[in-house]
Structure formats: C-alpha cells, structure tokens
XYZ file of N, CA and C in Angstrom:
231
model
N 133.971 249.099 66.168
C 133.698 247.860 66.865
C 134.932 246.967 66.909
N 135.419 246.642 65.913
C 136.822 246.310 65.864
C 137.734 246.337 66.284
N 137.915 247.940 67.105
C 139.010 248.743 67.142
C 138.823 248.245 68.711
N 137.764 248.492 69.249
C 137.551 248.272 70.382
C 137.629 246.448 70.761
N 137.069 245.679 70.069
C 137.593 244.551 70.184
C 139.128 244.130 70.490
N 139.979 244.543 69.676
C 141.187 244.762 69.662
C 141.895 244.988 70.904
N 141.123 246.151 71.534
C 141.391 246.550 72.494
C 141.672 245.381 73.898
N 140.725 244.994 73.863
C 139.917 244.269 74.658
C 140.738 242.781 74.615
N 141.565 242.633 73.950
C 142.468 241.080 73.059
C 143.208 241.272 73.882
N 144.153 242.536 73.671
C 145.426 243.075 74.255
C 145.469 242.945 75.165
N 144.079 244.011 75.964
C 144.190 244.052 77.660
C 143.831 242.769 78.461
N 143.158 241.826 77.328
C 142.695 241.194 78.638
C 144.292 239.572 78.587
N 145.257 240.074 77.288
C 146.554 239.126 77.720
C 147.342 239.851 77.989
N 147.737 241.148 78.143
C 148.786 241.894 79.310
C 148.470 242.430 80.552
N 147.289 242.960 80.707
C 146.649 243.114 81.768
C 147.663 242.485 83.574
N 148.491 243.199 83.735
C 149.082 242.759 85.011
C 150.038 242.043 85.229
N 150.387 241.775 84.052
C 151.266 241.115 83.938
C 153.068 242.289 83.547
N 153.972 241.360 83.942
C 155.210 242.909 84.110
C 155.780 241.823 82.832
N 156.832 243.086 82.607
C 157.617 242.059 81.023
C 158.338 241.248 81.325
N 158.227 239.481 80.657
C 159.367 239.271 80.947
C 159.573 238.495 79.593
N 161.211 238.692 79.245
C 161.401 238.094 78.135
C 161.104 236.516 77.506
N 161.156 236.148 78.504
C 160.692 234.360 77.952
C 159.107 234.073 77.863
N 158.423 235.117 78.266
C 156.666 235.140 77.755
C 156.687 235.799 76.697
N 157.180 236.840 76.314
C 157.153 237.737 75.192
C 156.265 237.144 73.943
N 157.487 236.129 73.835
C 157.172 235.582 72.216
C 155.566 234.544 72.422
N 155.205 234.192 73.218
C 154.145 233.902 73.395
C 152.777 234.487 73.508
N 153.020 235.601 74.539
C 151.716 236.920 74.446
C 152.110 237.341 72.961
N 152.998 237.657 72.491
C 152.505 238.012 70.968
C 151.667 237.338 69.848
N 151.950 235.626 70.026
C 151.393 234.864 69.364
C 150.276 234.935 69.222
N 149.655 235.044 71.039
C 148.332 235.121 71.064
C 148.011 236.004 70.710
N 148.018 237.284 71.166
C 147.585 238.006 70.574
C 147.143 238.175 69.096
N 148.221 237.578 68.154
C 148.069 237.818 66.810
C 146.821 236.657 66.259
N 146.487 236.084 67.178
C 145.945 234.838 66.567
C 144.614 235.278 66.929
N 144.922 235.522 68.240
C 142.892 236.206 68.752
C 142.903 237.746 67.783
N 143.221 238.615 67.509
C 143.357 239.477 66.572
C 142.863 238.598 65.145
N 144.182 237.669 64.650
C 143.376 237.116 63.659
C 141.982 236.555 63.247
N 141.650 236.116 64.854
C 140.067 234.935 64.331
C 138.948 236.098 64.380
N 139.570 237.267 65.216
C 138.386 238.390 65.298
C 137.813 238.809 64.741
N 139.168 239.182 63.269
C 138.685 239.984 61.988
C 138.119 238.997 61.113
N 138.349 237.646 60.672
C 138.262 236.501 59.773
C 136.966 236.257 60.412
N 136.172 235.788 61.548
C 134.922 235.540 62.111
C 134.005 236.080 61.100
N 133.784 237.357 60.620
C 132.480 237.935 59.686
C 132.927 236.831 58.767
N 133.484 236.479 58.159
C 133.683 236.053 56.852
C 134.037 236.761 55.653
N 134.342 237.931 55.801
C 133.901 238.839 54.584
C 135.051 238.414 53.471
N 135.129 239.076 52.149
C 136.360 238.724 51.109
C 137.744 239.200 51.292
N 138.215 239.593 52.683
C 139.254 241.068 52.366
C 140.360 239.769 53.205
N 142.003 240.658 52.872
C 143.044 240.269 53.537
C 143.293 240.650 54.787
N 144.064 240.338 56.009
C 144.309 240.594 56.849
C 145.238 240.718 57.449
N 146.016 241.385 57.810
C 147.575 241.149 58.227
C 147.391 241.876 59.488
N 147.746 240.920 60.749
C 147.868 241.496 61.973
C 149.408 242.017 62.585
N 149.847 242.826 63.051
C 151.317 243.518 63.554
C 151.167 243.551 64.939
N 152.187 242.655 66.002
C 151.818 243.080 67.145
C 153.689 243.276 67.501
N 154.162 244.190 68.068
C 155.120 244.971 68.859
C 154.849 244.369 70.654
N 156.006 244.013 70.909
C 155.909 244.671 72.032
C 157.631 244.906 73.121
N 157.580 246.026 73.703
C 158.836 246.460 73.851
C 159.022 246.866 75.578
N 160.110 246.802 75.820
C 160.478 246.512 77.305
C 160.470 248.177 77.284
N 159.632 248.732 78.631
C 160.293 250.377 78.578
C 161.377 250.825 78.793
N 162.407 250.153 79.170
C 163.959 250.945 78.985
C 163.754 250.993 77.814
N 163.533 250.347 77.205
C 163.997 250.595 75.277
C 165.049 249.660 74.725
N 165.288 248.525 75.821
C 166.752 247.671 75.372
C 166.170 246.642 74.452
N 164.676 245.484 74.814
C 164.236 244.607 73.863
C 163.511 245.239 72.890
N 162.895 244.702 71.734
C 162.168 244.445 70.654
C 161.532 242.802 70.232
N 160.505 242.580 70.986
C 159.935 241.085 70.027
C 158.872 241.736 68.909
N 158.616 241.006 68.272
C 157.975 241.578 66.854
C 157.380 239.925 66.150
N 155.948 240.462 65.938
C 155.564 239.108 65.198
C 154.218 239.447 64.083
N 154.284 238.716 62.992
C 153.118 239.372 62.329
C 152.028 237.929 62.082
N 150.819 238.207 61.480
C 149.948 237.069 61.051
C 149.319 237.614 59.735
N 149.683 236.958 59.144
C 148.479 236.978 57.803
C 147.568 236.047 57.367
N 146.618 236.292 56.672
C 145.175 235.391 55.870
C 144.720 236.432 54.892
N 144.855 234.971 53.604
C 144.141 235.103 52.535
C 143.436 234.325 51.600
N 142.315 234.125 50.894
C 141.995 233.309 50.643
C 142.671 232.461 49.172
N 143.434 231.914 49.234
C 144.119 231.149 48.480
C 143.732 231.160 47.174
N 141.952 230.384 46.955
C 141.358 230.237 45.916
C 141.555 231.414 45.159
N 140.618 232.964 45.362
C 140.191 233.640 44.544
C 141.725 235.128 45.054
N 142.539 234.790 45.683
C 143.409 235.634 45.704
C 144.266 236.040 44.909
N 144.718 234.761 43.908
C 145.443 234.725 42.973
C 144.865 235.319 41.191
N 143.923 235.887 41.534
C 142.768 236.103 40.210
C 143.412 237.790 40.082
C-alpha cells in the first residue's frame, strides 16, 4: 500500500514535466515531504528516512535530498 502510494507522490509531481535544473531542488523537496507525511500519517512508533534522487538522462546533473523523523521523546531510550 505504501509502495504504491509512493508511487503515486512521484508521478503525480513529475508527471510531464521535462528536467529543468532550477525546479529540481524543489520537486525533490516535495516529494520528500509528501513521502514524509505519508508514512508518519498511521502514527505508528518507527523512524523514517525518506531518499529522493533525481538525475538528468545524459548523466551530467545529480540533485539529491533526504528527510528524516523521529520521535525525540522515546528515541533517545
């Protein structure tokens, strides 16, 4: 369910859109953030670290951004 959620994050903020470097760092953000609230929504006890890539197909760029959550209180135990 997840996996497919996921899915569904991605496509529906690249979806038609062609690369261009000065959006980059932005579709990643989002992404990592709708990724983040997706998994954090159940509530459950676990960590989360989201990884989103994304790369021009010549192969010349690399943007790269990550997100993490944890719960502060009982993480440190």
């Amino acid at each position: 369910m997840v996996r497919k959620r996921i899915r569904e994050i991605i496509e529906d903020k690249l979806s038609g859109k062609d690369y261009d470097e000065q959006l980059v760092p932005q579709w990643i953000n989002d992404i990592c953030e709708s990724c983040m609230e997706e998994l954090c929504a159940p509530r459950k006890p676990f960590k989360y670290v989201v990884t989103c890539n994304i790369m021009q197909r010549t192969g010349v760029a690399v943007h790269s951004s990550s997100a993490c959550f944890w719960d502060t209180v009982s993480d440190g135990k």
